[in-house]
Amino acid sequence: MKPVRDEGFWREGMDEKRFALWFINKIGILMAAAFAGALFAGGIYLLVRSLTAGPEQYRAEVMYSIVYDIHEDDEVLKDFVNEYNAYTWGDMMRSDRVMEEVLPLLPDTERSVIEESVSTEIVSDPQFLTAYFTTEDGDLSNRIAAAYNQAMTVFGQTMKDRGLTAIEVWKAVPARPVEIENKVWNAVILGLILGIFAGIVGLCIRYVLDDTLLLAEDVKKCSKLPMYGYRTRRMDIRWETLLNRNLTHCGEKTGFCEVKLEDILFARVDYDKLRKLPVLITAEWGAAKRSQLLFATEQLSLQDVDVAGVILEEADETFLRLYYGRGGKEEQG
């Protein structure tokens, strides 16, 4: 039989069932991609974190109570209070009016260091301000906090014309080492997701480019040769019976001889013997390619060898059962 070139490979439709079963068989690759993505992302995060961590820092914490003279009908003052958020207080604590009280208490510390150490937070109630003082020296953080405690009390007494009657220290926490938030698990999960996505995309591309012989249809699309049947890895009476019947009929009709695909590809065959009987090419299921089968049939044609059909060996009986069903009949050429 004259071989037919596989020109329709790029135009053929997609067999969703074949793709699903093929994809399931490659699930190990997907898991490896997910694991590699998680490991890579976690490793990169830890590396960057260690390189950018810098020296250890210490943070002192103080909660201030901002006391306002608010009356129920004083809407203007209520609006004023709400406008004093954490950012506003942060700016005020760095202003000249406050710093002129802080700097004399810290004569050995530059103003820029003091200002950089200050950060503020108001969680919900604008009458409670939390201030943090962070430096590379725990003792310095405590001294800056103590200086601000005095300065803020004095500053509160100067704001009575704005409805602010006092600033009081409600809670002071001595400086403690700052624990840098470790988000390595976030990075691992992100890497896992990206790894799965990359694995899916990679497998889809691989499937599009893959021309592995798995089914009778793969043989037909490639070479138009009859598919005589499957030899499974573990003895399966269904496929063995179907193949034996086809081989028996072929033997009674014309006779045949089997030759391995790889022997043809590596020129390990005696063409004089092959010309005497029709040839059945045996190809390994899941390993042999359409392109290899097409090349082999062309070589046999050039040597005037009659090719009767193809047998796929070492087939996965589970794959075949899931594809064809338990009670269906095998597709025959």
GROMACS .gro file of C-alpha atoms in nm:
model
  333
    1MET     CA    1   0.000   0.000   0.000
    2LYS     CA    2   0.136   0.338  -0.097
    3PRO     CA    3   0.186   0.567   0.205
    4VAL     CA    4  -0.016   0.886   0.233
    5ARG     CA    5   0.156   1.194   0.364
    6ASP     CA    6   0.014   1.327   0.692
    7GLU     CA    7  -0.082   1.670   0.555
    8GLY     CA    8  -0.400   1.706   0.764
    9PHE     CA    9  -0.229   1.702   1.104
   10TRP     CA   10  -0.262   2.078   1.155
   11ARG     CA   11  -0.617   2.097   1.020
   12GLU     CA   12  -0.775   1.803   1.200
   13GLY     CA   13  -1.025   1.861   1.478
   14MET     CA   14  -0.967   1.787   1.843
   15ASP     CA   15  -1.071   1.459   2.005
   16GLU     CA   16  -1.172   1.584   2.350
   17LYS     CA   17  -1.190   1.237   2.499
   18ARG     CA   18  -0.842   1.148   2.374
   19PHE     CA   19  -0.711   1.479   2.508
   20ALA     CA   20  -0.868   1.424   2.851
   21LEU     CA   21  -0.722   1.075   2.887
   22TRP     CA   22  -0.384   1.189   2.754
   23PHE     CA   23  -0.388   1.481   3.000
   24ILE     CA   24  -0.470   1.252   3.294
   25ASN     CA   25  -0.171   1.035   3.202
   26LYS     CA   26   0.048   1.349   3.223
   27ILE     CA   27  -0.084   1.462   3.562
   28GLY     CA   28   0.255   1.385   3.715
   29ILE     CA   29   0.411   1.653   3.494
   30LEU     CA   30   0.147   1.903   3.612
   31MET     CA   31   0.220   1.821   3.976
   32ALA     CA   32   0.592   1.858   3.914
   33ALA     CA   33   0.532   2.199   3.753
   34ALA     CA   34   0.322   2.308   4.051
   35PHE     CA   35   0.588   2.191   4.297
   36ALA     CA   36   0.866   2.359   4.098
   37GLY     CA   37   0.668   2.685   4.082
   38ALA     CA   38   0.604   2.681   4.457
   39LEU     CA   39   0.967   2.599   4.536
   40PHE     CA   40   1.099   2.864   4.298
   41ALA     CA   41   0.865   3.139   4.422
   42GLY     CA   42   0.930   3.057   4.788
   43GLY     CA   43   1.306   3.048   4.732
   44ILE     CA   44   1.308   3.379   4.545
   45TYR     CA   45   1.096   3.542   4.816
   46LEU     CA   46   1.327   3.424   5.095
   47LEU     CA   47   1.634   3.534   4.900
   48VAL     CA   48   1.495   3.882   4.833
   49ARG     CA   49   1.372   3.907   5.191
   50SER     CA   50   1.715   3.824   5.330
   51LEU     CA   51   1.889   4.069   5.094
   52THR     CA   52   1.653   4.358   5.168
   53ALA     CA   53   1.593   4.296   5.539
   54GLY     CA   54   1.862   4.541   5.655
   55PRO     CA   55   1.974   4.573   6.019
   56GLU     CA   56   1.742   4.475   6.302
   57GLN     CA   57   1.508   4.751   6.418
   58TYR     CA   58   1.339   4.826   6.749
   59ARG     CA   59   0.998   4.986   6.793
   60ALA     CA   60   0.850   5.163   7.093
   61GLU     CA   61   0.472   5.212   7.102
   62VAL     CA   62   0.262   5.480   7.272
   63MET     CA   63  -0.116   5.527   7.276
   64TYR     CA   64  -0.229   5.887   7.322
   65SER     CA   65  -0.574   5.998   7.426
   66ILE     CA   66  -0.676   6.316   7.241
   67VAL     CA   67  -0.929   6.496   7.460
   68TYR     CA   68  -1.170   6.735   7.281
   69ASP     CA   69  -1.425   6.972   7.427
   70ILE     CA   70  -1.712   6.846   7.212
   71HIS     CA   71  -2.073   6.945   7.262
   72GLU     CA   72  -2.363   6.760   7.104
   73ASP     CA   73  -2.460   7.061   6.887
   74ASP     CA   74  -2.105   7.152   6.786
   75GLU     CA   75  -2.098   7.005   6.435
   76VAL     CA   76  -1.803   7.222   6.330
   77LEU     CA   77  -1.583   7.076   6.603
   78LYS     CA   78  -1.698   6.724   6.523
   79ASP     CA   79  -1.592   6.775   6.163
   80PHE     CA   80  -1.260   6.913   6.284
   81VAL     CA   81  -1.199   6.605   6.499
   82ASN     CA   82  -1.272   6.368   6.209
   83GLU     CA   83  -1.033   6.554   5.983
   84TYR     CA   84  -0.743   6.482   6.221
   85ASN     CA   85  -0.658   6.137   6.094
   86ALA     CA   86  -0.339   5.939   6.147
   87TYR     CA   87  -0.159   6.111   5.857
   88THR     CA   88  -0.245   6.456   5.990
   89TRP     CA   89  -0.115   6.369   6.336
   90GLY     CA   90   0.199   6.225   6.179
   91ASP     CA   91   0.264   6.560   6.009
   92MET     CA   92   0.187   6.751   6.329
   93MET     CA   93   0.430   6.538   6.530
   94ARG     CA   94   0.701   6.632   6.281
   95SER     CA   95   0.606   7.002   6.280
   96ASP     CA   96   0.818   7.278   6.437
   97ARG     CA   97   0.566   7.334   6.718
   98VAL     CA   98   0.616   6.980   6.847
   99MET     CA   99   0.981   6.937   6.749
  100GLU     CA  100   1.081   7.246   6.946
  101GLU     CA  101   0.983   7.053   7.258
  102VAL     CA  102   1.136   6.722   7.145
  103LEU     CA  103   1.480   6.834   7.022
  104PRO     CA  104   1.606   6.977   7.355
  105LEU     CA  105   1.533   6.640   7.516
  106LEU     CA  106   1.743   6.459   7.251
  107PRO     CA  107   2.045   6.683   7.195
  108ASP     CA  108   2.257   6.398   7.056
  109THR     CA  109   2.006   6.295   6.789
  110GLU     CA  110   1.951   6.460   6.452
  111ARG     CA  111   1.605   6.586   6.369
  112SER     CA  112   1.587   6.376   6.052
  113VAL     CA  113   1.646   6.056   6.253
  114ILE     CA  114   1.366   6.151   6.493
  115GLU     CA  115   1.120   6.238   6.215
  116GLU     CA  116   1.194   5.918   6.026
  117SER     CA  117   1.130   5.711   6.337
  118VAL     CA  118   0.773   5.837   6.376
  119SER     CA  119   0.468   5.659   6.233
  120THR     CA  120   0.107   5.694   6.345
  121GLU     CA  121  -0.215   5.498   6.335
  122ILE     CA  122  -0.579   5.560   6.426
  123VAL     CA  123  -0.780   5.239   6.412
  124SER     CA  124  -1.137   5.365   6.454
  125ASP     CA  125  -1.187   5.624   6.726
  126PRO     CA  126  -1.022   5.959   6.632
  127GLN     CA  127  -0.976   6.034   7.003
  128PHE     CA  128  -0.709   5.763   7.033
  129LEU     CA  129  -0.380   5.796   6.847
  130THR     CA  130  -0.114   5.522   6.839
  131ALA     CA  131   0.239   5.637   6.764
  132TYR     CA  132   0.536   5.414   6.683
  133PHE     CA  133   0.901   5.511   6.722
  134THR     CA  134   1.134   5.284   6.525
  135THR     CA  135   1.514   5.294   6.507
  136GLU     CA  136   1.807   5.054   6.493
  137ASP     CA  137   1.872   5.113   6.866
  138GLY     CA  138   1.618   5.002   7.125
  139ASP     CA  139   1.739   5.258   7.380
  140LEU     CA  140   1.711   5.539   7.125
  141SER     CA  141   1.354   5.434   7.037
  142ASN     CA  142   1.263   5.450   7.408
  143ARG     CA  143   1.423   5.793   7.451
  144ILE     CA  144   1.243   5.933   7.145
  145ALA     CA  145   0.912   5.795   7.280
  146ALA     CA  146   0.976   5.951   7.622
  147ALA     CA  147   1.060   6.287   7.463
  148TYR     CA  148   0.739   6.281   7.259
  149ASN     CA  149   0.535   6.193   7.565
  150GLN     CA  150   0.643   6.519   7.725
  151ALA     CA  151   0.618   6.720   7.403
  152MET     CA  152   0.270   6.596   7.312
  153THR     CA  153   0.139   6.680   7.661
  154VAL     CA  154   0.269   7.036   7.625
  155PHE     CA  155   0.138   7.061   7.268
  156GLY     CA  156  -0.209   6.954   7.380
  157GLN     CA  157  -0.228   7.247   7.620
  158THR     CA  158  -0.161   7.494   7.334
  159MET     CA  159  -0.457   7.374   7.125
  160LYS     CA  160  -0.743   7.475   7.355
  161ASP     CA  161  -0.855   7.743   7.112
  162ARG     CA  162  -0.915   7.464   6.858
  163GLY     CA  163  -1.133   7.259   7.096
  164LEU     CA  164  -0.851   7.024   7.200
  165THR     CA  165  -0.813   7.033   7.578
  166ALA     CA  166  -0.540   6.775   7.645
  167ILE     CA  167  -0.320   6.496   7.510
  168GLU     CA  168  -0.260   6.217   7.759
  169VAL     CA  169  -0.041   5.907   7.751
  170TRP     CA  170  -0.266   5.607   7.803
  171LYS     CA  171  -0.029   5.322   7.725
  172ALA     CA  172   0.345   5.301   7.665
  173VAL     CA  173   0.518   4.985   7.542
  174PRO     CA  174   0.899   4.970   7.562
  175ALA     CA  175   1.096   4.908   7.243
  176ARG     CA  176   1.091   4.555   7.107
  177PRO     CA  177   1.258   4.400   6.803
  178VAL     CA  178   1.046   4.449   6.492
  179GLU     CA  179   0.935   4.119   6.348
  180ILE     CA  180   0.943   4.144   5.969
  181GLU     CA  181   0.629   3.990   5.829
  182ASN     CA  182   0.710   3.662   5.661
  183LYS     CA  183   0.486   3.605   5.359
  184VAL     CA  184   0.672   3.306   5.226
  185TRP     CA  185   0.354   3.096   5.223
  186ASN     CA  186   0.182   3.360   5.011
  187ALA     CA  187   0.472   3.337   4.768
  188VAL     CA  188   0.456   2.956   4.774
  189ILE     CA  189   0.083   2.955   4.700
  190LEU     CA  190   0.129   3.209   4.421
  191GLY     CA  191   0.412   3.001   4.276
  192LEU     CA  192   0.196   2.690   4.304
  193ILE     CA  193  -0.087   2.855   4.110
  194LEU     CA  194   0.148   2.993   3.845
  195GLY     CA  195   0.319   2.654   3.822
  196ILE     CA  196  -0.014   2.481   3.762
  197PHE     CA  197  -0.110   2.741   3.502
  198ALA     CA  198   0.227   2.709   3.327
  199GLY     CA  199   0.197   2.331   3.341
  200ILE     CA  200  -0.150   2.337   3.183
  201VAL     CA  201  -0.036   2.573   2.909
  202GLY     CA  202   0.276   2.366   2.850
  203LEU     CA  203   0.081   2.041   2.831
  204CYS     CA  204  -0.170   2.195   2.590
  205ILE     CA  205   0.112   2.312   2.364
  206ARG     CA  206   0.275   1.972   2.393
  207TYR     CA  207  -0.050   1.799   2.300
  208VAL     CA  208  -0.091   2.019   1.992
  209LEU     CA  209   0.263   1.934   1.880
  210ASP     CA  210   0.246   1.571   1.991
  211ASP     CA  211   0.191   1.307   1.721
  212THR     CA  212   0.214   1.000   1.941
  213LEU     CA  213   0.033   0.688   1.824
  214LEU     CA  214  -0.234   0.601   2.079
  215LEU     CA  215  -0.543   0.500   1.883
  216ALA     CA  216  -0.645   0.338   1.558
  217GLU     CA  217  -0.749   0.682   1.432
  218ASP     CA  218  -0.394   0.810   1.477
  219VAL     CA  219  -0.267   0.534   1.247
  220LYS     CA  220  -0.538   0.600   0.988
  221LYS     CA  221  -0.488   0.978   0.982
  222CYS     CA  222  -0.118   0.934   0.935
  223SER     CA  223  -0.084   0.651   0.686
  224LYS     CA  224  -0.429   0.525   0.582
  225LEU     CA  225  -0.305   0.181   0.688
  226PRO     CA  226  -0.541  -0.067   0.856
  227MET     CA  227  -0.504  -0.094   1.233
  228TYR     CA  228  -0.500  -0.466   1.316
  229GLY     CA  229  -0.525  -0.421   1.691
  230TYR     CA  230  -0.353  -0.370   2.025
  231ARG     CA  231  -0.122  -0.581   2.236
  232THR     CA  232  -0.164  -0.459   2.592
  233ARG     CA  233   0.098  -0.441   2.866
  234ARG     CA  234  -0.102  -0.678   3.082
  235MET     CA  235  -0.296  -0.958   2.917
  236ASP     CA  236  -0.643  -0.833   2.823
  237ILE     CA  237  -0.858  -1.100   2.667
  238ARG     CA  238  -1.072  -0.846   2.481
  239TRP     CA  239  -0.792  -0.686   2.281
  240GLU     CA  240  -0.600  -1.010   2.246
  241THR     CA  241  -0.903  -1.187   2.095
  242LEU     CA  242  -0.973  -0.907   1.847
  243LEU     CA  243  -0.610  -0.897   1.734
  244ASN     CA  244  -0.581  -1.275   1.701
  245ARG     CA  245  -0.892  -1.290   1.485
  246ASN     CA  246  -0.755  -1.026   1.249
  247LEU     CA  247  -0.415  -1.194   1.234
  248THR     CA  248  -0.573  -1.533   1.168
  249HIS     CA  249  -0.778  -1.392   0.880
  250CYS     CA  250  -0.475  -1.215   0.735
  251GLY     CA  251  -0.265  -1.532   0.764
  252GLU     CA  252  -0.526  -1.742   0.589
  253LYS     CA  253  -0.574  -1.485   0.315
  254THR     CA  254  -0.223  -1.373   0.220
  255GLY     CA  255   0.010  -1.457   0.503
  256PHE     CA  256   0.216  -1.191   0.681
  257CYS     CA  257   0.532  -1.115   0.870
  258GLU     CA  258   0.580  -0.870   1.157
  259VAL     CA  259   0.856  -0.614   1.169
  260LYS     CA  260   0.930  -0.362   1.442
  261LEU     CA  261   0.907   0.007   1.358
  262GLU     CA  262   1.242   0.085   1.516
  263ASP     CA  263   1.410  -0.187   1.307
  264ILE     CA  264   1.289  -0.013   0.992
  265LEU     CA  265   1.401   0.327   1.116
  266PHE     CA  266   1.751   0.199   1.198
  267ALA     CA  267   1.784  -0.015   0.883
  268ARG     CA  268   1.797  -0.342   1.073
  269VAL     CA  269   1.572  -0.534   0.830
  270ASP     CA  270   1.626  -0.774   0.539
  271TYR     CA  271   1.421  -0.629   0.254
  272ASP     CA  272   1.458  -0.944   0.043
  273LYS     CA  273   1.265  -1.138   0.308
  274LEU     CA  274   1.011  -0.861   0.361
  275ARG     CA  275   0.920  -0.857  -0.009
  276LYS     CA  276   0.796  -1.218   0.011
  277LEU     CA  277   0.496  -1.150   0.240
  278PRO     CA  278   0.282  -0.850   0.339
  279VAL     CA  279   0.431  -0.671   0.638
  280LEU     CA  280   0.261  -0.577   0.966
  281ILE     CA  281   0.448  -0.294   1.137
  282THR     CA  282   0.454  -0.323   1.516
  283ALA     CA  283   0.492   0.012   1.694
  284GLU     CA  284   0.515   0.087   2.064
  285TRP     CA  285   0.199   0.250   2.199
  286GLY     CA  286   0.260   0.596   2.343
  287ALA     CA  287   0.618   0.608   2.215
  288ALA     CA  288   0.604   0.574   1.839
  289LYS     CA  289   0.522   0.887   1.640
  290ARG     CA  290   0.312   0.950   1.332
  291SER     CA  291   0.613   1.099   1.161
  292GLN     CA  292   0.815   0.782   1.231
  293LEU     CA  293   0.541   0.557   1.098
  294LEU     CA  294   0.505   0.770   0.785
  295PHE     CA  295   0.881   0.764   0.727
  296ALA     CA  296   0.892   0.385   0.775
  297THR     CA  297   0.609   0.321   0.529
  298GLU     CA  298   0.783   0.542   0.273
  299GLN     CA  299   1.102   0.338   0.313
  300LEU     CA  300   0.912   0.013   0.270
  301SER     CA  301   0.736   0.152  -0.036
  302LEU     CA  302   1.071   0.246  -0.192
  303GLN     CA  303   1.183  -0.114  -0.137
  304ASP     CA  304   0.864  -0.250  -0.299
  305VAL     CA  305   0.748  -0.400   0.030
  306ASP     CA  306   0.375  -0.447   0.068
  307VAL     CA  307   0.254  -0.306   0.403
  308ALA     CA  308  -0.064  -0.474   0.526
  309GLY     CA  309  -0.122  -0.276   0.844
  310VAL     CA  310  -0.009  -0.175   1.191
  311ILE     CA  311  -0.016  -0.329   1.540
  312LEU     CA  312   0.028  -0.112   1.850
  313GLU     CA  313   0.217  -0.294   2.126
  314GLU     CA  314   0.254  -0.226   2.499
  315ALA     CA  315  -0.080  -0.043   2.501
  316ASP     CA  316  -0.231   0.081   2.827
  317GLU     CA  317  -0.543  -0.133   2.873
  318THR     CA  318  -0.691   0.121   3.118
  319PHE     CA  319  -0.659   0.400   2.861
  320LEU     CA  320  -0.824   0.182   2.595
  321ARG     CA  321  -1.104   0.077   2.825
  322LEU     CA  322  -1.179   0.436   2.925
  323TYR     CA  323  -1.167   0.555   2.564
  324TYR     CA  324  -1.366   0.278   2.396
  325GLY     CA  325  -1.580   0.182   2.693
  326ARG     CA  326  -1.624  -0.156   2.856
  327GLY     CA  327  -1.876  -0.292   2.609
  328GLY     CA  328  -1.778  -0.109   2.290
  329LYS     CA  329  -1.602  -0.263   1.999
  330GLU     CA  330  -1.253  -0.166   1.899
  331GLU     CA  331  -1.223   0.051   1.592
  332GLN     CA  332  -1.074  -0.154   1.317
  333GLY     CA  333  -0.919  -0.050   0.991
   0.00000   0.00000   0.00000
